[in-house]
């Protein structure tokens, strides 16, 4: 994390020309506030705080409680003459501003957000292509078994009669040395071979480096049973490490085969390692391996420009030339790969005559278009995308290519709800994108065809089916990564002199530890509570050694209590604590921003100027807390920082690498903090456990979680679904024991049934 | 399934962020910059030759053709036969392995785990091969750069990567796999053109549908679709403009459905050679290799009435006349393939230039062994054809058992690539063979 701190502030500065005292009683307070604002403030800020070009162009809005807003006005406004508007005047103005334009609710009323036509996001596009192709093949779902199926042979060849051992190997990382794995069954160390088969289970999308470590010969196949990703069958020279990379989509199994042999070599070893998107090189952990087989997944590797996330969540509301080009390349790539699977996908037989072949191919193309467009084809669609292509192309092979290409370039595939229709198929698509971030699968389309989605129960049954699938789990998991800020914590490194043992390996382990907590959270009923307040941590040997945790012997991660008197939940997990810190000292500001914006959902605007933090060495006697208070004491800063700091201070008992400390600079650490609710009430807490208990209970946490989850799933502004949508979802969440799955189903079903179409003839002219 | 890199490579993309059309243009050949083109083809056939039916008795330009070289009679004055050139590399690997792996690299194999019929196990060659060296040389200069640089053709190469099946190396431990499926080669060469044609035909339909949808969509959302339509329109225009100017490549017709099996070797060889000549016409590459089967290759030339496998026959002693008659027939057949390729090049005019492709191409025909039954690496039956390198052609030469590294150097120098050594330096001290 860089040295340049983000000092954030909430309200754009308020400039008042004059603000003379007026007397008014409670019922008239709003009128009084309105009058003061009109008389004294509007000339700079505009009649409704929208700003004026000459004086202060920024619109004023935010989510501070009235008491803080009034305080700010009282001490800083009008600029240069704050004594002109204080006390009751300031309070009256603040109250009036809240309901007139300042608060999120008022903003929603003034500028009601609209559901906008959207294209598929990049991950939706990739998922949709994979699912389209998969819908013509078979799929496998992960089960409880972990590791790969291993077959050991007592010679170089994989002949059945040479097979001597069959078992499951949880991890492939063997150093046989000069010995054989089993002297009885494999008498010669000079010659034996092993074949491992199964699947890799992926829960994060990205590029995976695969590494075959061997002194001998081997071939590694990943998601492709014909061409090896790594072909090191010929041992040549002195290399013992071979690499290859694959882009893999989360939520799926990918077939893996590793063939290995040793022949006349002094020693033998074999390791199947990888480097996942955020990890380090390590043997592929057993939890990511499955002995079951799986069908190939069509992963489009064409690079896409990133999606817009200026609203805080990924959405597809803009197009660019780069995106249109990418969809072209991706379509060509997908069609190329798909055509190779055509015989099985279109059920072609060797003895089909040309007429029969063409009939099957047309049927295949029609089905493909139906699934890609998420609705039955109209006659015009069929003519455009299927029949017309068969009429114009010279051969049926060309016709298939053109049809598939046209479908994948069609706005009906690339956009959501572009036809303006609002029916069972619309519901099916909304449900599916919300819950598995992709097009509807076959059972869901069938439910739409048969009218099952017309009933609330039918809709919910489908929603529950999806949310309980592995893909549904991954959708939740991907959201939790966003909610926890994980994607912004790409690189966590520390001053090697101060923290010599805080190695990249340890950082990767801590990330894995958090990922294991995510696994726990997405598979248990009380996952939300566990995330915020668990007293346990997933620990391996390296973590245990660094943090001084007593751990039973064993290579893998184990869940153990971790300083439960001091810690609770993710806010005191060492990965977040060290990620939200500088390379040498803590950063209550980073931690406070995460808590206020990420967890409590407060809107923070960027600071007016970027302010370099006060270097610790300039104030060697100050604790971090004291230094931060000093730095953020100017009124301009303090307006936001009193909230940010007072949340972050509660975590001051953990140093820059997340270790507990009672003392800093020879002074006892002060971990007292507080939070002023939007209602104006103040809550006090000291240390991580009290903080966590507060976060779990706070309605603001629930609202923020519901709002963010809604945006992640639906990719439309929640306030377009009614002014009460956030409140209702937050209450629903609390009313269902904070079951994240229940909330997902509720969000999916609500948005699926929401009746005003985004687009189409019926649109009211807003 | 393609890797991402291969996919991008096939599209000719340096980076996918380039505008679409410049990517498609990468497919068109660069304009020739005046100087004459020079090309190299390395043709390989396995298992040694039958020396007494191969080597001419006479030296010099008035030389005789023994039965195996008879098919080349028509091109005798454009051919160089070089006796006394030897593969002198020792070290790991049996001779079939060293013969193959060192033929174009001139350097030893790495130690490894591939065990031959004798000697110690070995791995891949420890250096780059001449064809790849020249590819890099030509690709490094703007005026000789082509879409692929080099193309590696094969005929019935077994589906296994080992020292016997690879002769071309991009560097130490980097064998290059030949493509032995003509349909796959066709796709590599012309697949993108097909994609583009298909794309052009469907964009109209997409555009129409966009308009249909724009008319029913709400006004506020219409703009997004209109922007989209505009991008599609400009892509269409560029494709059309491009089709008018650069898409004049000759696309060969391939007979469909020829399976990769022993009895189709003659047909596959012809298809691949036609693709090779065509790729030169389109200037897709200036270097090509053409590997018929593999070291220790076992084709059964049933079409010649021979039912035994080539390698098995090659082990028969000199005294087995019947076997050697067959081996002579087999090697004559390989020479007929060389003659077909030569003829195609001779008949094909040099595009935008003078003369024929053969005037600007050198073919080197080589083998992993001198003779099959004794596994000698002496007197490798090297033959060169064509006038690509200004060698003084139309001669039979005898060298005093020189290392073949010097021949490889001569070819490099013929391209203007004046390397001091190639492969194992100690075999290069006498410099390139004088062939001009």
Coordinates of N, CA, C and O in Angstrom, one line a residue, chain A residues 50-107:
Chain A
X50 N -27.5 22.1 -5.8 CA -26.9 21.5 -7.0 C -25.6 22.1 -7.5 O -24.9 21.6 -8.3
X51 N -25.3 23.3 -6.8 CA -24.0 24.0 -7.1 C -24.2 25.1 -8.1 O -25.3 25.1 -8.8
X52 N -23.3 26.0 -8.2 CA -23.3 27.0 -9.2 C -22.0 27.1 -9.9 O -20.9 26.9 -9.2
X53 N -22.1 27.3 -11.1 CA -20.8 27.2 -12.0 C -19.7 28.2 -11.5 O -18.6 27.8 -11.4
X54 N -20.1 29.4 -11.1 CA -19.1 30.4 -10.7 C -18.5 30.2 -9.4 O -17.3 30.4 -9.2
X55 N -19.3 29.8 -8.4 CA -18.8 29.8 -7.0 C -18.4 28.5 -6.5 O -17.3 28.2 -6.1
X56 N -19.4 27.6 -6.5 CA -19.2 26.3 -6.0 C -19.9 25.2 -6.8 O -21.1 25.0 -6.6
X57 N -19.2 24.7 -7.8 CA -20.0 23.9 -8.8 C -20.4 22.5 -8.3 O -21.3 21.9 -8.9
X58 N -19.9 22.0 -7.2 CA -20.2 20.6 -6.8 C -21.6 20.5 -6.2 O -21.9 21.4 -5.4
X59 N -22.3 19.5 -6.5 CA -23.6 19.3 -5.8 C -23.3 18.8 -4.4 O -22.3 18.1 -4.1
X60 N -24.1 19.2 -3.5 CA -23.9 18.7 -2.1 C -24.9 17.6 -1.8 O -26.1 17.7 -1.9
X61 N -24.3 16.5 -1.4 CA -25.2 15.4 -0.9 C -24.3 14.5 -0.1 O -23.0 14.5 -0.2
X62 N -24.9 13.7 0.8 CA -24.1 12.8 1.6 C -25.0 12.1 2.6 O -26.2 12.1 2.5
X63 N -24.4 11.4 3.6 CA -25.2 10.6 4.5 C -24.8 10.9 6.0 O -25.0 10.0 6.8
X64 N -24.3 12.1 6.3 CA -24.0 12.4 7.7 C -25.3 12.6 8.4 O -26.2 13.2 7.9
X65 N -25.2 12.2 9.7 CA -26.4 12.6 10.5 C -26.5 14.1 10.7 O -25.5 14.8 10.5
X66 N -27.7 14.5 10.9 CA -28.0 16.0 11.0 C -27.1 16.7 12.0 O -26.6 17.8 11.7
X67 N -26.8 16.0 13.1 CA -26.1 16.6 14.1 C -24.7 16.9 13.7 O -24.1 18.0 14.0
X68 N -24.1 16.0 12.8 CA -22.7 16.3 12.3 C -22.7 17.4 11.2 O -21.8 18.2 11.2
X69 N -23.8 17.3 10.4 CA -23.9 18.3 9.4 C -24.0 19.7 10.0 O -23.4 20.7 9.6
X70 N -24.9 19.8 11.0 CA -25.1 21.1 11.7 C -23.8 21.6 12.3 O -23.4 22.8 12.2
X71 N -23.1 20.6 12.9 CA -21.8 21.0 13.5 C -20.8 21.5 12.5 O -20.1 22.5 12.7
X72 N -20.8 20.9 11.4 CA -19.9 21.3 10.3 C -20.2 22.7 9.8 O -19.4 23.6 9.7
X73 N -21.5 22.9 9.6 CA -22.0 24.3 9.2 C -21.6 25.3 10.2 O -21.1 26.4 9.9
X74 N -21.9 25.0 11.4 CA -21.7 25.9 12.5 C -20.2 26.3 12.6 O -19.9 27.5 12.8
X75 N -19.3 25.3 12.4 CA -17.9 25.7 12.6 C -17.2 26.2 11.3 O -16.2 26.8 11.4
X76 N -17.8 25.9 10.1 CA -17.0 26.3 8.9 C -17.8 27.2 8.0 O -17.2 27.8 7.1
X77 N -19.1 27.3 8.1 CA -19.9 28.1 7.1 C -20.5 29.3 7.7 O -20.9 29.3 8.8
X78 N -20.6 30.4 6.9 CA -20.1 30.6 5.5 C -18.6 30.6 5.6 O -18.0 31.0 6.6
X79 N -18.0 30.3 4.5 CA -16.6 30.2 4.4 C -15.9 31.5 4.8 O -16.3 32.6 4.3
X80 N -15.1 31.4 5.8 CA -14.4 32.7 6.3 C -15.2 33.4 7.4 O -14.6 34.2 8.1
X81 N -16.5 33.1 7.5 CA -17.2 33.8 8.5 C -18.1 32.8 9.3 O -19.4 33.0 9.3
X82 N -17.6 31.8 9.8 CA -18.4 30.8 10.4 C -19.3 31.3 11.6 O -20.3 30.7 11.9
X83 N -18.9 32.4 12.2 CA -19.6 32.9 13.3 C -21.0 33.4 12.9 O -21.9 33.6 13.7
X84 N -21.2 33.5 11.6 CA -22.5 34.1 11.1 C -23.7 33.1 11.1 O -24.8 33.4 11.0
X85 N -23.3 31.8 11.2 CA -24.4 30.8 11.2 C -24.0 29.7 12.2 O -23.2 28.8 11.9
X86 N -24.6 29.7 13.4 CA -24.3 28.8 14.4 C -25.5 28.3 15.1 O -26.6 28.8 14.7
X87 N -25.4 27.4 16.0 CA -26.5 27.0 16.9 C -27.7 26.6 16.2 O -27.7 25.7 15.3
X88 N -28.9 27.1 16.6 CA -30.1 26.7 16.0 C -30.3 27.0 14.5 O -30.9 26.2 13.8
X89 N -29.7 28.0 14.1 CA -29.7 28.3 12.6 C -29.0 27.1 11.9 O -29.6 26.6 10.9
X90 N -27.9 26.8 12.3 CA -27.1 25.7 11.7 C -27.9 24.4 11.7 O -28.0 23.7 10.7
X91 N -28.5 24.1 12.8 CA -29.4 22.9 12.9 C -30.5 23.0 12.0 O -30.9 22.0 11.3
X92 N -31.2 24.2 11.9 CA -32.4 24.3 11.1 C -32.0 24.1 9.6 O -32.7 23.4 8.8
X93 N -30.9 24.7 9.2 CA -30.4 24.5 7.8 C -30.1 23.0 7.5 O -30.5 22.5 6.5
X94 N -29.4 22.4 8.5 CA -29.0 21.0 8.3 C -30.3 20.1 8.2 O -30.4 19.2 7.3
X95 N -31.3 20.4 9.0 CA -32.5 19.6 9.0 C -33.2 19.7 7.6 O -33.7 18.8 7.0
X96 N -33.3 21.0 7.2 CA -34.0 21.2 6.0 C -33.2 20.6 4.8 O -33.8 20.0 3.9
X97 N -31.9 20.8 4.8 CA -31.1 20.2 3.7 C -31.2 18.7 3.7 O -31.4 18.1 2.6
X98 N -31.3 18.0 4.8 CA -31.4 16.5 4.9 C -32.6 16.1 4.0 O -32.5 15.2 3.2
X99 N -33.8 16.7 4.3 CA -35.0 16.2 3.7 C -35.1 16.8 2.3 O -35.8 16.3 1.4
X100 N -34.5 18.0 2.0 CA -34.7 18.6 0.7 C -33.8 18.0 -0.4 O -34.3 17.8 -1.5
X101 N -32.6 17.7 0.0 CA -31.7 17.2 -1.1 C -30.5 16.5 -0.6 O -29.8 15.7 -1.4
X102 N -30.1 16.6 0.6 CA -28.8 16.1 1.1 C -28.8 14.6 1.2 O -27.9 13.9 0.8
X103 N -29.8 14.0 1.9 CA -29.7 12.6 2.2 C -29.9 11.7 1.0 O -30.4 12.1 0.0
X104 N -29.4 10.5 1.1 CA -29.6 9.5 0.0 C -31.1 9.4 -0.4 O -31.4 9.2 -1.6
X105 N -31.9 9.4 0.6 CA -33.4 9.3 0.4 C -33.9 10.4 -0.5 O -34.6 10.3 -1.4
X106 N -33.4 11.7 -0.1 CA -33.8 12.8 -0.8 C -33.3 12.8 -2.2 O -34.0 13.1 -3.2
X107 N -32.1 12.4 -2.4 CA -31.5 12.3 -3.7 C -32.3 11.3 -4.6 O -32.5 11.6 -5.7

